[in-house]
Tab-separated table of N, CA and C in Angstrom:
chain	number	residue	atom	x	y	z
R	23	MET	N	-34.493	-90.025	42.110
R	23	MET	CA	-34.463	-90.904	40.975
R	23	MET	C	-33.916	-90.117	39.793
R	24	GLU	N	-33.016	-90.715	39.086
R	24	GLU	CA	-32.409	-90.042	37.949
R	24	GLU	C	-33.022	-90.554	36.652
R	25	LEU	N	-32.935	-89.735	35.642
R	25	LEU	CA	-33.375	-90.159	34.320
R	25	LEU	C	-32.253	-90.932	33.653
R	26	LEU	N	-32.617	-91.965	32.936
R	26	LEU	CA	-31.622	-92.730	32.193
R	26	LEU	C	-31.415	-92.084	30.836
R	27	ARG	N	-30.190	-91.951	30.465
R	27	ARG	CA	-29.881	-91.425	29.133
R	27	ARG	C	-29.681	-92.610	28.199
R	28	GLU	N	-30.352	-92.545	27.070
R	28	GLU	CA	-30.214	-93.617	26.094
R	28	GLU	C	-28.908	-93.451	25.335
R	29	PRO	N	-28.119	-94.508	25.247
R	29	PRO	CA	-26.926	-94.434	24.413
R	29	PRO	C	-27.339	-94.220	22.960
R	30	LYS	N	-26.477	-93.623	22.195
R	30	LYS	CA	-26.795	-93.385	20.787
R	30	LYS	C	-27.043	-94.706	20.081
R	31	GLU	N	-27.999	-94.683	19.192
R	31	GLU	CA	-28.377	-95.830	18.378
R	31	GLU	C	-28.950	-96.994	19.198
R	32	VAL	N	-29.389	-96.719	20.429
R	32	VAL	CA	-30.039	-97.734	21.256
R	32	VAL	C	-31.346	-97.144	21.752
R	33	ASP	N	-32.433	-97.882	21.572
R	33	ASP	CA	-33.736	-97.434	22.040
R	33	ASP	C	-34.225	-98.375	23.134
R	34	PHE	N	-34.744	-97.786	24.200
R	34	PHE	CA	-35.337	-98.583	25.266
R	34	PHE	C	-36.844	-98.581	25.077
R	35	TYR	N	-37.435	-99.738	25.128
R	35	TYR	CA	-38.888	-99.868	25.048
R	35	TYR	C	-39.374	-100.401	26.388
R	36	VAL	N	-40.340	-99.723	26.959
R	36	VAL	CA	-40.861	-100.116	28.261
R	36	VAL	C	-42.334	-100.444	28.113
R	37	GLU	N	-42.714	-101.608	28.598
R	37	GLU	CA	-44.116	-102.001	28.549
R	37	GLU	C	-44.776	-101.674	29.882
R	38	ASP	N	-45.970	-101.128	29.808
R	38	ASP	CA	-46.737	-100.841	31.006
R	38	ASP	C	-47.441	-102.121	31.435
R	39	ARG	N	-47.289	-102.483	32.689
R	39	ARG	CA	-47.959	-103.677	33.195
R	39	ARG	C	-48.619	-103.332	34.523
R	40	PRO	N	-49.694	-103.997	34.848
R	40	PRO	CA	-50.346	-103.718	36.130
R	40	PRO	C	-49.469	-104.184	37.292
R	41	LEU	N	-49.566	-103.477	38.406
R	41	LEU	CA	-48.808	-103.856	39.592
R	41	LEU	C	-49.469	-105.048	40.266
R	42	THR	N	-48.643	-105.886	40.855
R	42	THR	CA	-49.187	-107.000	41.632
R	42	THR	C	-49.671	-106.456	42.970
R	43	ASP	N	-50.441	-107.242	43.690
R	43	ASP	CA	-50.938	-106.806	44.998
R	43	ASP	C	-49.787	-106.524	45.955
R	44	ASP	N	-48.743	-107.337	45.895
R	44	ASP	CA	-47.585	-107.137	46.765
R	44	ASP	C	-46.861	-105.837	46.417
R	45	GLU	N	-46.709	-105.547	45.128
R	45	GLU	CA	-46.057	-104.302	44.702
R	45	GLU	C	-46.885	-103.088	45.116
R	46	LYS	N	-48.202	-103.191	45.008
R	46	LYS	CA	-49.075	-102.092	45.435
R	46	LYS	C	-48.920	-101.828	46.928
R	47	ARG	N	-48.888	-102.908	47.708
R	47	ARG	CA	-48.750	-102.772	49.158
R	47	ARG	C	-47.417	-102.104	49.512
R	48	LEU	N	-46.339	-102.555	48.877
R	48	LEU	CA	-45.021	-101.973	49.142
R	48	LEU	C	-44.975	-100.493	48.764
R	49	LEU	N	-45.593	-100.152	47.650
R	49	LEU	CA	-45.617	-98.765	47.196
R	49	LEU	C	-46.405	-97.893	48.171
R	50	LYS	N	-47.558	-98.379	48.610
R	50	LYS	CA	-48.373	-97.628	49.570
R	50	LYS	C	-47.626	-97.422	50.884
R	51	GLU	N	-46.930	-98.452	51.349
R	51	GLU	CA	-46.157	-98.338	52.587
R	51	GLU	C	-45.035	-97.312	52.443
R	52	ALA	N	-44.349	-97.320	51.316
R	52	ALA	CA	-43.251	-96.376	51.092
R	52	ALA	C	-43.771	-94.943	51.035
R	53	ILE	N	-44.905	-94.728	50.378
R	53	ILE	CA	-45.485	-93.389	50.289
R	53	ILE	C	-45.910	-92.910	51.672
R	54	ALA	N	-46.559	-93.775	52.447
R	54	ALA	CA	-46.993	-93.409	53.796
R	54	ALA	C	-45.790	-93.077	54.679
R	55	LYS	N	-44.724	-93.845	54.554
R	55	LYS	CA	-43.513	-93.607	55.344
R	55	LYS	C	-42.895	-92.250	54.988
R	56	ASN	N	-42.813	-91.945	53.687
R	56	ASN	CA	-42.251	-90.666	53.256
R	56	ASN	C	-43.105	-89.493	53.711
R	57	LYS	N	-44.436	-89.635	53.655
R	57	LYS	CA	-45.325	-88.562	54.106
R	57	LYS	C	-45.155	-88.316	55.596
R	58	ALA	N	-45.069	-89.385	56.381
R	58	ALA	CA	-44.896	-89.240	57.826
R	58	ALA	C	-43.558	-88.578	58.144
R	59	LYS	N	-42.527	-88.954	57.429
R	59	LYS	CA	-41.198	-88.371	57.643
R	59	LYS	C	-41.212	-86.881	57.305
R	60	ALA	N	-41.859	-86.516	56.196
R	60	ALA	CA	-41.935	-85.110	55.793
R	60	ALA	C	-42.746	-84.309	56.800
R	61	LYS	N	-43.815	-84.898	57.324
R	61	LYS	CA	-44.652	-84.208	58.303
R	61	LYS	C	-43.869	-83.957	59.589
R	62	ARG	N	-43.093	-84.954	60.036
R	62	ARG	CA	-42.278	-84.779	61.246
R	62	ARG	C	-41.240	-83.683	61.035
R	63	ALA	N	-40.598	-83.677	59.886
R	63	ALA	CA	-39.569	-82.673	59.603
R	63	ALA	C	-40.190	-81.283	59.546
R	64	LYS	N	-41.383	-81.183	58.962
R	64	LYS	CA	-42.055	-79.890	58.860
R	64	LYS	C	-42.438	-79.379	60.237
R	65	SER	N	-42.977	-80.241	61.086
R	65	SER	CA	-43.385	-79.798	62.417
R	65	SER	C	-42.165	-79.440	63.257
R	66	LYS	N	-41.064	-80.136	63.063
R	66	LYS	CA	-39.846	-79.830	63.803
R	66	LYS	C	-39.309	-78.460	63.381
R	67	ARG	N	-39.361	-78.164	62.063
R	67	ARG	CA	-38.908	-76.855	61.576
R	67	ARG	C	-39.805	-75.751	62.114
R	68	ALA	N	-41.108	-75.986	62.117
R	68	ALA	CA	-42.051	-74.970	62.579
R	68	ALA	C	-41.840	-74.683	64.058
R	69	ALA	N	-41.567	-75.706	64.850
R	69	ALA	CA	-41.374	-75.520	66.285
R	69	ALA	C	-40.091	-74.753	66.572
R	70	THR	N	-39.062	-74.946	65.792
R	70	THR	CA	-37.795	-74.279	66.059
R	70	THR	C	-37.724	-72.890	65.442
R	71	SER	N	-38.591	-72.590	64.484
R	71	SER	CA	-38.499	-71.295	63.822
R	71	SER	C	-39.380	-70.233	64.478
R	72	ARG	N	-40.252	-70.624	65.415
R	72	ARG	CA	-41.093	-69.642	66.095
R	72	ARG	C	-40.271	-68.801	67.049
R	73	ARG	N	-40.581	-67.538	67.067
R	73	ARG	CA	-39.915	-66.667	68.026
R	73	ARG	C	-40.911	-66.333	69.119
R	74	THR	N	-40.511	-66.518	70.321
R	74	THR	CA	-41.393	-66.215	71.444
R	74	THR	C	-40.712	-65.215	72.350
R	75	ALA	N	-41.525	-64.535	73.113
R	75	ALA	CA	-40.975	-63.566	74.063
R	75	ALA	C	-40.290	-64.329	75.189
R	76	PRO	N	-39.251	-63.753	75.765
R	76	PRO	CA	-38.596	-64.401	76.901
R	76	PRO	C	-39.599	-64.600	78.037
R	77	ALA	N	-39.372	-65.576	78.871
R	77	ALA	CA	-40.296	-65.914	79.954
R	77	ALA	C	-40.488	-64.747	80.918
R	78	SER	N	-39.480	-63.907	81.079
R	78	SER	CA	-39.583	-62.794	82.029
R	78	SER	C	-40.525	-61.699	81.530
R	79	LYS	N	-40.782	-61.608	80.231
R	79	LYS	CA	-41.630	-60.558	79.678
R	79	LYS	C	-43.053	-61.031	79.430
R	80	ARG	N	-43.381	-62.242	79.769
R	80	ARG	CA	-44.734	-62.755	79.526
R	80	ARG	C	-45.705	-62.252	80.520
């Protein structure tokens, strides 16, 4: 996500409003999906970065 730059002599005003139940559900689903994706990527990196002895030396 990028930050928006305000054009000169223009001010943006943002009002805080509560999320609807549908927006909360969508946000929770997106966060859970991103966490699962990061966990899979981390476990995949960990599995490929381990060094093990060759099978003949075990």
